[in-house]
């Protein structure tokens, strides 16, 4: 990681720690000790293990999507790149910084940049489609639970509807750009020139040439997906759904581990809402936003005395464990690069 990324990682962790400290200050009371006496460590360990399983699903998604395009990417390499991606994602809004890491590591596995970009962008598309489908399911078949949660937050339904509209438009624009890459080029060049008129971009011409080149590479990879990699899209959606469902189930395991009912349905709805909120680029790694959102929503059906401890454990697994695993993965990558350079000398 670059020095600036380390700085943002420190900012992200500090913000998360401060918010968690505030949550615990306002929720821990004399009843918390009684609740903690009921803790079952087995379920807490299973929750952490389930998160690892969800990352395995992610790695399998990348491996099989790459294979559908004709590239052999080993599972261990795919799993390691997922872990490395989690570290950089923790310091960027909406976890967008993880995409370049995945593209780079796929390139290191002999996947051309254009096809690697197509795989990574298609992952984002599948995530959006999966969350949109799960959200529609929640609205249509879990209306009573949705109403009970959204009633406490008048703007919540509006946020979800706006997000689904955005995802739908994004998918439509994506499909249109595959069939009409020249229109995408013109749009990107117009945006670049518009920005240049206001902030004077350096080397604008080289940027426009890069847009031409990368859009061609990107479009070629996407067309390849549609024409020859359809099995990758099927497997990609399958493992995308498994990934999100397993991530959503972590909260229920934590609740059971803390001696509470699983609240499977309610927790599913809340996790869906949180997943959408965390996609909004507000803070690095959604630190602070995730903690406050989870505290506010889970306090609707989880006792206030235990909700702070629950949010702490939830973030330890889904945020701090990601950082730890990402650091270990980065060390593996650095060691690999050092050995590769030594062989060239």
Short mmCIF file of C-alpha atoms in Angstrom, two decimals:
data_model
loop_
_atom_site.label_atom_id
_atom_site.label_comp_id
_atom_site.label_asym_id
_atom_site.label_seq_id
_atom_site.Cartn_x
_atom_site.Cartn_y
_atom_site.Cartn_z
CA UNK A 1 0.00 0.00 0.00
CA UNK A 2 1.06 3.57 -0.70
CA UNK A 3 1.78 6.00 2.14
CA UNK A 4 -1.45 7.90 1.39
CA UNK A 5 -3.43 4.65 1.64
CA UNK A 6 -1.90 3.92 5.04
CA UNK A 7 -3.01 7.39 6.12
CA UNK A 8 -6.58 6.74 4.98
CA UNK A 9 -6.51 3.33 6.67
CA UNK A 10 -5.60 5.04 9.94
CA UNK A 11 -8.38 7.59 9.41
CA UNK A 12 -10.89 4.83 8.63
CA UNK A 13 -9.95 2.74 11.68
CA UNK A 14 -9.91 5.80 13.95
CA UNK A 15 -13.36 6.87 12.79
CA UNK A 16 -14.71 3.35 13.31
CA UNK A 17 -13.16 3.08 16.78
CA UNK A 18 -14.56 6.44 17.86
CA UNK A 19 -18.07 5.58 16.68
CA UNK A 20 -17.93 2.13 18.30
CA UNK A 21 -16.72 3.71 21.55
CA UNK A 22 -19.68 6.08 21.44
CA UNK A 23 -22.11 3.25 20.69
CA UNK A 24 -20.79 1.19 23.61
CA UNK A 25 -20.89 4.23 25.93
CA UNK A 26 -24.58 4.79 25.26
CA UNK A 27 -25.68 1.13 25.22
CA UNK A 28 -23.69 -0.73 27.88
CA UNK A 29 -25.42 -0.85 31.26
CA UNK A 30 -25.85 -3.21 34.21
CA UNK A 31 -27.93 -5.60 32.10
CA UNK A 32 -25.08 -6.01 29.61
CA UNK A 33 -23.13 -8.17 32.07
CA UNK A 34 -26.10 -10.50 32.42
CA UNK A 35 -26.42 -10.79 28.64
CA UNK A 36 -22.70 -11.45 28.27
CA UNK A 37 -22.97 -14.33 30.75
CA UNK A 38 -25.14 -16.12 28.15
CA UNK A 39 -22.58 -15.81 25.36
CA UNK A 40 -21.94 -18.99 23.38
CA UNK A 41 -18.42 -18.77 21.86
CA UNK A 42 -19.23 -21.55 19.38
CA UNK A 43 -21.68 -19.37 17.46
CA UNK A 44 -19.27 -16.44 17.50
CA UNK A 45 -16.59 -18.70 15.98
CA UNK A 46 -19.09 -19.99 13.41
CA UNK A 47 -19.89 -16.39 12.44
CA UNK A 48 -16.21 -15.69 11.76
CA UNK A 49 -15.90 -18.97 9.86
CA UNK A 50 -18.96 -18.13 7.76
CA UNK A 51 -17.30 -14.89 6.72
CA UNK A 52 -14.28 -16.86 5.49
CA UNK A 53 -16.68 -19.14 3.60
CA UNK A 54 -18.28 -16.11 1.94
CA UNK A 55 -14.82 -14.97 0.78
CA UNK A 56 -14.30 -18.46 -0.64
CA UNK A 57 -17.53 -17.97 -2.65
CA UNK A 58 -16.11 -14.69 -3.93
CA UNK A 59 -12.85 -16.38 -4.97
CA UNK A 60 -14.77 -19.14 -6.76
CA UNK A 61 -16.80 -16.49 -8.59
CA UNK A 62 -13.62 -14.87 -9.91
CA UNK A 63 -12.04 -18.21 -10.79
CA UNK A 64 -15.01 -19.52 -12.74
CA UNK A 65 -15.75 -16.23 -14.48
CA UNK A 66 -12.12 -16.08 -15.61
CA UNK A 67 -12.24 -19.71 -16.72
CA UNK A 68 -15.32 -19.02 -18.86
CA UNK A 69 -13.18 -16.53 -20.81
CA UNK A 70 -10.47 -19.16 -21.33
CA UNK A 71 -8.05 -18.31 -18.50
CA UNK A 72 -6.84 -20.65 -15.77
CA UNK A 73 -6.61 -18.79 -12.49
CA UNK A 74 -5.78 -20.97 -9.50
CA UNK A 75 -8.14 -20.97 -6.54
CA UNK A 76 -5.42 -19.96 -4.08
CA UNK A 77 -4.45 -17.04 -6.30
CA UNK A 78 -8.12 -16.01 -6.54
CA UNK A 79 -8.59 -16.30 -2.79
CA UNK A 80 -5.43 -14.30 -2.09
CA UNK A 81 -6.48 -11.50 -4.45
CA UNK A 82 -9.87 -11.32 -2.72
CA UNK A 83 -8.12 -10.88 0.63
CA UNK A 84 -5.74 -8.24 -0.77
CA UNK A 85 -8.72 -6.44 -2.25
CA UNK A 86 -10.38 -6.27 1.19
CA UNK A 87 -7.48 -4.26 2.66
CA UNK A 88 -7.60 -1.50 0.02
CA UNK A 89 -11.42 -1.56 0.05
CA UNK A 90 -11.28 -0.68 3.75
CA UNK A 91 -9.73 2.72 2.95
CA UNK A 92 -11.90 3.78 0.00
CA UNK A 93 -15.53 4.96 -0.12
CA UNK A 94 -17.98 2.24 -1.23
CA UNK A 95 -14.95 -0.12 -1.27
CA UNK A 96 -14.14 1.04 -4.81
CA UNK A 97 -10.38 0.78 -4.27
CA UNK A 98 -10.52 -2.99 -4.35
CA UNK A 99 -11.26 -3.14 -8.08
CA UNK A 100 -7.76 -2.07 -9.28
CA UNK A 101 -6.20 -4.64 -6.95
CA UNK A 102 -8.32 -7.44 -8.41
CA UNK A 103 -7.54 -6.33 -11.97
CA UNK A 104 -3.80 -6.22 -11.19
CA UNK A 105 -3.78 -9.65 -9.57
CA UNK A 106 -5.75 -11.18 -12.45
CA UNK A 107 -3.20 -9.63 -14.81
CA UNK A 108 -0.46 -11.29 -12.75
CA UNK A 109 -2.28 -14.57 -13.42
CA UNK A 110 -1.87 -13.96 -17.18
CA UNK A 111 -5.34 -12.50 -17.75
CA UNK A 112 -5.11 -9.52 -20.18
CA UNK A 113 -6.03 -6.16 -18.64
CA UNK A 114 -9.13 -5.80 -20.80
CA UNK A 115 -10.53 -9.20 -19.82
CA UNK A 116 -9.51 -8.73 -16.18
CA UNK A 117 -11.37 -5.42 -16.17
CA UNK A 118 -14.40 -7.11 -17.73
CA UNK A 119 -14.41 -9.75 -14.96
CA UNK A 120 -14.16 -7.15 -12.19
CA UNK A 121 -16.79 -4.83 -13.67
CA UNK A 122 -19.12 -7.78 -14.24
CA UNK A 123 -18.69 -8.64 -10.56
CA UNK A 124 -20.01 -5.20 -9.65
CA UNK A 125 -22.90 -5.63 -12.08
CA UNK A 126 -23.79 -9.02 -10.56
CA UNK A 127 -23.60 -7.54 -7.04
CA UNK A 128 -26.03 -4.81 -8.06
CA UNK A 129 -28.40 -7.24 -9.73
CA UNK A 130 -28.27 -9.62 -6.75
CA UNK A 131 -28.93 -6.85 -4.20
CA UNK A 132 -31.70 -5.47 -6.37
CA UNK A 133 -33.32 -8.91 -6.66
CA UNK A 134 -32.98 -9.57 -2.92
CA UNK A 135 -34.41 -6.12 -2.22
CA UNK A 136 -37.39 -6.78 -4.49
CA UNK A 137 -37.92 -10.09 -2.69
CA UNK A 138 -37.86 -8.30 0.66
CA UNK A 139 -40.36 -5.70 -0.49
CA UNK A 140 -42.76 -8.18 -2.11
CA UNK A 141 -42.65 -11.14 0.30
CA UNK A 142 -41.44 -9.62 3.56
CA UNK A 143 -43.63 -6.54 3.53
CA UNK A 144 -44.65 -6.79 7.19
CA UNK A 145 -41.06 -6.94 8.41
CA UNK A 146 -40.00 -4.22 6.00
CA UNK A 147 -42.79 -1.93 7.18
CA UNK A 148 -41.90 -2.46 10.83
CA UNK A 149 -38.31 -1.45 10.19
CA UNK A 150 -38.82 1.39 7.72
CA UNK A 151 -41.53 2.96 9.91
CA UNK A 152 -38.82 4.13 12.28
CA UNK A 153 -36.91 5.79 9.44
CA UNK A 154 -39.11 7.79 7.10
CA UNK A 155 -36.41 8.20 4.44
CA UNK A 156 -35.34 4.56 4.37
CA UNK A 157 -37.81 3.38 1.73
CA UNK A 158 -36.92 6.39 -0.43
CA UNK A 159 -33.22 5.48 -0.25
CA UNK A 160 -33.93 1.89 -1.24
CA UNK A 161 -36.18 2.86 -4.15
CA UNK A 162 -33.66 5.42 -5.38
CA UNK A 163 -30.88 2.84 -5.17
CA UNK A 164 -32.86 0.24 -7.14
CA UNK A 165 -33.61 2.84 -9.83
CA UNK A 166 -29.91 3.71 -9.98
CA UNK A 167 -28.91 0.04 -10.24
CA UNK A 168 -31.48 -0.56 -13.01
CA UNK A 169 -30.29 2.47 -14.98
CA UNK A 170 -26.67 1.40 -14.51
CA UNK A 171 -27.41 -2.07 -15.87
CA UNK A 172 -29.29 -0.61 -18.86
CA UNK A 173 -26.45 1.81 -19.62
CA UNK A 174 -24.00 -1.06 -19.26
CA UNK A 175 -25.91 -3.20 -21.79
CA UNK A 176 -26.21 -0.24 -24.17
CA UNK A 177 -22.47 0.50 -23.95
CA UNK A 178 -21.63 -3.10 -24.85
CA UNK A 179 -23.61 -2.80 -28.08
CA UNK A 180 -22.50 0.79 -28.77
CA UNK A 181 -18.91 1.29 -27.53
CA UNK A 182 -18.45 4.41 -29.67
CA UNK A 183 -21.23 6.14 -27.74
CA UNK A 184 -19.47 5.23 -24.47
CA UNK A 185 -16.22 6.69 -25.83
CA UNK A 186 -17.94 9.92 -26.80
CA UNK A 187 -19.57 10.20 -23.37
CA UNK A 188 -16.28 9.62 -21.52
CA UNK A 189 -14.43 12.08 -23.78
CA UNK A 190 -17.16 14.69 -23.27
CA UNK A 191 -16.84 14.26 -19.50
CA UNK A 192 -13.03 14.54 -19.71
CA UNK A 193 -13.20 17.75 -21.76
CA UNK A 194 -15.89 19.16 -19.43
CA UNK A 195 -13.62 18.51 -16.44
CA UNK A 196 -10.63 19.94 -18.33
CA UNK A 197 -12.46 23.23 -18.97
CA UNK A 198 -12.88 23.69 -15.22
CA UNK A 199 -9.79 22.12 -13.63
CA UNK A 200 -7.30 21.93 -16.52
CA UNK A 201 -6.33 18.27 -16.67
CA UNK A 202 -2.70 17.50 -17.37
CA UNK A 203 -2.02 15.48 -20.53
CA UNK A 204 -5.63 15.55 -21.71
CA UNK A 205 -4.74 14.10 -25.11
CA UNK A 206 -3.03 11.08 -23.59
CA UNK A 207 -6.10 10.58 -21.41
CA UNK A 208 -8.36 10.62 -24.49
CA UNK A 209 -6.09 8.08 -26.22
CA UNK A 210 -6.23 5.90 -23.11
CA UNK A 211 -10.04 6.10 -23.14
CA UNK A 212 -10.07 4.85 -26.74
CA UNK A 213 -7.75 2.00 -25.93
CA UNK A 214 -9.34 0.89 -22.66
CA UNK A 215 -12.92 1.11 -23.92
CA UNK A 216 -11.94 -1.14 -26.85
CA UNK A 217 -10.27 -3.63 -24.50
CA UNK A 218 -13.16 -3.47 -22.07
CA UNK A 219 -15.80 -3.89 -24.75
CA UNK A 220 -13.92 -6.81 -26.30
CA UNK A 221 -13.87 -8.55 -22.93
CA UNK A 222 -17.56 -7.96 -22.29
CA UNK A 223 -18.53 -9.14 -25.76
CA UNK A 224 -16.46 -12.22 -25.08
CA UNK A 225 -18.50 -12.78 -21.89
CA UNK A 226 -21.78 -12.50 -23.76
CA UNK A 227 -20.68 -14.68 -26.68
CA UNK A 228 -18.41 -17.25 -25.06
CA UNK A 229 -18.49 -16.77 -21.30
CA UNK A 230 -22.17 -17.20 -20.51
CA UNK A 231 -21.40 -20.07 -18.15
CA UNK A 232 -19.26 -17.58 -16.22
CA UNK A 233 -22.25 -15.30 -15.82
CA UNK A 234 -24.38 -18.18 -14.53
CA UNK A 235 -21.73 -19.32 -12.05
CA UNK A 236 -21.00 -15.70 -11.20
CA UNK A 237 -24.61 -15.01 -10.24
CA UNK A 238 -24.81 -18.29 -8.31
CA UNK A 239 -21.77 -17.48 -6.17
CA UNK A 240 -22.81 -13.84 -5.87
CA UNK A 241 -26.08 -14.90 -4.24
CA UNK A 242 -24.23 -17.37 -2.00
CA UNK A 243 -21.80 -14.63 -1.01
CA UNK A 244 -24.46 -12.12 0.01
CA UNK A 245 -26.71 -14.67 1.73
CA UNK A 246 -23.80 -16.01 3.79
CA UNK A 247 -22.69 -12.48 4.69
CA UNK A 248 -26.23 -11.62 5.76
CA UNK A 249 -26.44 -14.76 7.94
CA UNK A 250 -23.40 -13.73 10.01
CA UNK A 251 -25.50 -11.28 12.03
CA UNK A 252 -28.02 -14.00 12.99
CA UNK A 253 -25.22 -16.28 14.22
CA UNK A 254 -23.85 -13.44 16.33
CA UNK A 255 -27.28 -12.80 17.83
CA UNK A 256 -27.66 -16.47 18.76
CA UNK A 257 -24.14 -16.41 20.20
CA UNK A 258 -25.18 -13.49 22.41
CA UNK A 259 -28.19 -15.40 23.70
CA UNK A 260 -30.75 -13.63 21.49
CA UNK A 261 -33.23 -15.04 18.96
CA UNK A 262 -31.76 -15.34 15.46
CA UNK A 263 -34.25 -12.85 13.95
CA UNK A 264 -33.45 -14.35 10.54
CA UNK A 265 -36.05 -12.41 8.56
CA UNK A 266 -35.61 -9.09 10.35
CA UNK A 267 -31.84 -9.39 10.17
CA UNK A 268 -32.01 -10.24 6.46
CA UNK A 269 -33.94 -7.03 5.78
CA UNK A 270 -31.58 -4.95 7.93
CA UNK A 271 -28.48 -6.43 6.32
CA UNK A 272 -29.91 -5.68 2.90
CA UNK A 273 -30.51 -2.06 3.88
CA UNK A 274 -27.00 -1.79 5.34
CA UNK A 275 -25.44 -3.31 2.19
CA UNK A 276 -27.15 -0.62 0.10
CA UNK A 277 -26.19 2.20 2.48
CA UNK A 278 -22.56 1.03 2.55
CA UNK A 279 -22.43 1.26 -1.26
CA UNK A 280 -22.92 5.03 -0.97
CA UNK A 281 -19.45 6.69 -1.01
CA UNK A 282 -19.59 8.56 2.30
CA UNK A 283 -16.55 7.47 4.33
CA UNK A 284 -13.50 5.23 3.76
CA UNK A 285 -14.61 1.62 4.16
CA UNK A 286 -18.01 2.93 5.33
CA UNK A 287 -16.46 3.31 8.80
CA UNK A 288 -18.80 5.06 11.18
CA UNK A 289 -21.72 4.81 8.76
CA UNK A 290 -21.93 1.02 9.13
CA UNK A 291 -21.71 1.19 12.92
CA UNK A 292 -24.34 3.90 13.28
CA UNK A 293 -26.65 2.28 10.73
CA UNK A 294 -26.44 -1.15 12.36
CA UNK A 295 -26.98 0.29 15.84
CA UNK A 296 -30.02 2.29 14.74
CA UNK A 297 -31.68 -0.56 12.84
CA UNK A 298 -30.94 -3.47 15.17
CA UNK A 299 -32.02 -1.46 18.22
CA UNK A 300 -35.57 -1.80 16.83
CA UNK A 301 -35.69 -5.46 17.89
CA UNK A 302 -32.49 -6.18 19.87
CA UNK A 303 -32.26 -5.05 23.54
CA UNK A 304 -30.27 -1.82 23.82
CA UNK A 305 -28.05 -3.35 26.50
CA UNK A 306 -26.60 -5.83 24.03
CA UNK A 307 -26.88 -4.02 20.68
CA UNK A 308 -23.56 -2.20 21.16
CA UNK A 309 -21.70 -5.46 21.84
CA UNK A 310 -23.42 -7.02 18.82
CA UNK A 311 -22.35 -4.18 16.50
CA UNK A 312 -18.80 -4.40 17.85
CA UNK A 313 -18.58 -8.13 17.09
CA UNK A 314 -20.22 -7.61 13.69
CA UNK A 315 -17.63 -5.00 12.68
CA UNK A 316 -14.77 -7.05 14.12
CA UNK A 317 -15.67 -9.80 11.63
CA UNK A 318 -16.72 -7.78 8.59
CA UNK A 319 -14.20 -4.94 8.87
CA UNK A 320 -11.26 -5.54 11.20
CA UNK A 321 -10.84 -9.19 10.23
CA UNK A 322 -10.80 -8.08 6.59
CA UNK A 323 -7.95 -5.67 7.35
CA UNK A 324 -5.96 -8.38 9.15
CA UNK A 325 -6.46 -10.90 6.34
CA UNK A 326 -5.66 -8.21 3.78
CA UNK A 327 -2.37 -7.40 5.50
CA UNK A 328 -1.37 -11.08 5.50
CA UNK A 329 -2.33 -11.36 1.83
CA UNK A 330 -0.31 -8.24 0.97
CA UNK A 331 2.75 -9.79 2.60
CA UNK A 332 2.31 -12.85 0.38
CA UNK A 333 2.10 -10.62 -2.69
CA UNK A 334 5.18 -8.61 -1.67
CA UNK A 335 7.14 -11.84 -1.10
CA UNK A 336 6.04 -13.10 -4.52
CA UNK A 337 7.18 -9.90 -6.21
CA UNK A 338 10.57 -10.01 -4.44
CA UNK A 339 11.14 -13.62 -5.52
CA UNK A 340 10.09 -12.78 -9.09
CA UNK A 341 12.60 -9.93 -9.27
CA UNK A 342 15.32 -12.10 -7.78
CA UNK A 343 14.80 -14.71 -10.52
CA UNK A 344 15.14 -12.05 -13.23
CA UNK A 345 18.49 -10.88 -11.88
#
